[in-house]
């Protein structure tokens, strides 16, 4: 994985800094998804959902388990974030607990997860959840934050700056 | 709540106050369904004199129990042809319970053209002619009534859609600000109220105190634990108060289950423009409120106030279902347009889910383009005006699809599906298909399966049949619907055993009972059994417990899946 140098904006992206952007616009962008470079890890090429979110949301493990109740990766529910690895260009959704019967189904490892088994991430094959090794282009995750995570962690997500795609910027 | 008010419409309308007798100890959905099943011939016409409209507060309504002010309205539904319980917040349940009424039963048929209002105070009941309210929308009705009956009364009313006996007509209940914004929306209950010749009910509880528990100390203690449980939980203490139910929009969209353009795809590109997070920001910017209760005593406060661009009140915070129905399902991504449609629905007295689904079908039929907000507004206006097209649209999604030659009407038992596509989220499809109420997301809402131990403990490590789970959820929901508690308590009850225990303790302390979780389960089962029996007598068979066939044929993007739960599994849901 190529190391991403701060300030070096890859082609097709814009660096977004919170100081210069209206709060309403920021809220909208964070729901649409912002791009965050994947960090270097002790095990090259393996970044779990948990380790990524602990860093980006500035959380310790206990608060993470308390606050983060709903995660989706590429439209599939993440039931085991410790054992789900990220790959480049993944779309990761992070949220607090959601209301409603379907909100309860979508919770990670929900006791009623059988009711949404069609979209459970644990049904993904290992190979679909591959590593980050072997590609020299910058690796980004598109992160979307909803619900209480958006309210409580907007500044955490933005603190090192995030990127948005040029196309996304045009739609805002 | 030991009185039953029976209002008999006819040549000379009359009323009588009776003891609750055989219905004593019942409340909410349990009571409305019991009275309908006992007193209404299942094969009658929903708008005929044999049908009845039953209004009942919950078991704990009118007491100091937190969030206990939900009202149930029951009848044979003109939309589904089966039994109906339609549930709303607002102030009506609390005031009716304090006035001592466990139920109001409207029966018979008025002389053609007669329209009445029912006024209930501590000392008297009056049935008065209401010709001055004829043809008015709910907002204008309340403006007139509040001048006569004051700011402290609670009101129920029907708008023009009810008077025209449309199958998607609702009954409005006023909120704390006396706006007619809380609706018994589903199933056409407003048309049945009109068929009984009643335009409005006034509950004036001046001089009535709070209902008192048998064991005040135990009640107070249980209420404290219950309230704390709701406030501490992340859904009921944070997500719902901050964003309301529309916080679901983004996540259901990500799950690919956000029905868009009449259920043709599962993701709406404009979702960020109409999400709960965006809505809350806009409401606060315009001086409205993102956190507000629909009735006094609600400690969750999932509602809000939506102001227009000039900062003037437009409507209450439209809910997730409304924003989806008039938004994504019609391809509309503008919150102001959706809020206008919500206001129109509230004023004409229309179910927002049914109307949104109906307009989407009309758009598919080519009456307008998906995304055309002004066309959607024009269509709802036609409903309110009662034009020929408006009459068809007001009859609901299934009738509109038939009239316009469209196969894809997303309905079960004639009632439009709410905001979750059952192809990626198959479990909700099981509930849509098998609910006694027609397609209904709240039928299996109570997620307290493990704690209630309904139908046995659900081991999270073992895959369990969707039928069994849906059954358990429907049982738990029917029980909560009978207490007068808002269903949103279910989240805290699911995760916090002490909160569930506090709920049972509240009922026990109030009535001097010693109910257990098993009794609560038995209550839920008995409600569903009564409702299933009624529907059977009304002509429903297992073939009615099905989704429309195209859900098994047409793949839904982005997951490209169809509904695959076998019919045999659906038939197992009520096989207990
Ligand atoms: S949580 Fe929402 S729907 Fe339930 S009683 Fe409170 S305001 Fe009404």
PDB file of C-alpha atoms in Angstrom, chain A residues 30 34 36 49-60 63-65 67-71 92-96 143-146 148-160:
ATOM      1  CA  UNK A  30     -20.464  12.992   5.750  1.00  0.00           C
ATOM      2  CA  UNK A  34     -15.894  11.109   2.536  1.00  0.00           C
ATOM      3  CA  UNK A  36     -10.179   8.513   4.246  1.00  0.00           C
ATOM      4  CA  UNK A  49     -13.240  -2.513  10.482  1.00  0.00           C
ATOM      5  CA  UNK A  50     -12.709  -2.183  14.225  1.00  0.00           C
ATOM      6  CA  UNK A  51      -9.137  -0.916  14.041  1.00  0.00           C
ATOM      7  CA  UNK A  52     -10.024   1.550  11.279  1.00  0.00           C
ATOM      8  CA  UNK A  53     -12.970   2.968  13.198  1.00  0.00           C
ATOM      9  CA  UNK A  54     -11.130   3.152  16.527  1.00  0.00           C
ATOM     10  CA  UNK A  55      -8.604   5.420  14.870  1.00  0.00           C
ATOM     11  CA  UNK A  56     -10.937   7.532  12.732  1.00  0.00           C
ATOM     12  CA  UNK A  57     -13.545   8.060  15.446  1.00  0.00           C
ATOM     13  CA  UNK A  58     -10.941   8.504  18.168  1.00  0.00           C
ATOM     14  CA  UNK A  59     -12.496   5.836  20.389  1.00  0.00           C
ATOM     15  CA  UNK A  60     -11.257   3.307  22.892  1.00  0.00           C
ATOM     16  CA  UNK A  63     -16.708   3.114  23.974  1.00  0.00           C
ATOM     17  CA  UNK A  64     -16.610   1.647  20.483  1.00  0.00           C
ATOM     18  CA  UNK A  65     -18.650  -1.390  21.630  1.00  0.00           C
ATOM     19  CA  UNK A  67     -21.609   3.485  20.752  1.00  0.00           C
ATOM     20  CA  UNK A  68     -21.204   1.768  17.423  1.00  0.00           C
ATOM     21  CA  UNK A  69     -24.126  -0.565  16.954  1.00  0.00           C
ATOM     22  CA  UNK A  70     -24.626  -0.598  13.195  1.00  0.00           C
ATOM     23  CA  UNK A  71     -21.976  -1.064  10.512  1.00  0.00           C
ATOM     24  CA  UNK A  92     -18.127   1.651   5.132  1.00  0.00           C
ATOM     25  CA  UNK A  93     -21.192   2.862   7.024  1.00  0.00           C
ATOM     26  CA  UNK A  94     -21.048   3.592  10.724  1.00  0.00           C
ATOM     27  CA  UNK A  95     -23.972   4.421  12.950  1.00  0.00           C
ATOM     28  CA  UNK A  96     -25.417   4.195  16.429  1.00  0.00           C
ATOM     29  CA  UNK A 143     -16.837   6.422   5.080  1.00  0.00           C
ATOM     30  CA  UNK A 144     -20.455   7.434   5.677  1.00  0.00           C
ATOM     31  CA  UNK A 145     -21.501   8.465   9.165  1.00  0.00           C
ATOM     32  CA  UNK A 146     -25.105   8.506  10.340  1.00  0.00           C
ATOM     33  CA  UNK A 148     -25.413   9.740  16.698  1.00  0.00           C
ATOM     34  CA  UNK A 149     -22.013   8.986  15.153  1.00  0.00           C
ATOM     35  CA  UNK A 150     -22.477  11.911  12.800  1.00  0.00           C
ATOM     36  CA  UNK A 151     -23.407  14.189  15.685  1.00  0.00           C
ATOM     37  CA  UNK A 152     -20.796  12.991  18.161  1.00  0.00           C
ATOM     38  CA  UNK A 153     -17.845  12.350  15.858  1.00  0.00           C
ATOM     39  CA  UNK A 154     -17.964  14.892  13.065  1.00  0.00           C
ATOM     40  CA  UNK A 155     -14.882  16.660  14.393  1.00  0.00           C
ATOM     41  CA  UNK A 156     -13.049  13.375  14.994  1.00  0.00           C
ATOM     42  CA  UNK A 157     -13.586  12.304  11.410  1.00  0.00           C
ATOM     43  CA  UNK A 158     -12.516  15.675  10.062  1.00  0.00           C
ATOM     44  CA  UNK A 159      -9.576  16.273  12.326  1.00  0.00           C
ATOM     45  CA  UNK A 160      -6.891  15.129   9.866  1.00  0.00           C
TER      46      UNK A 160
END
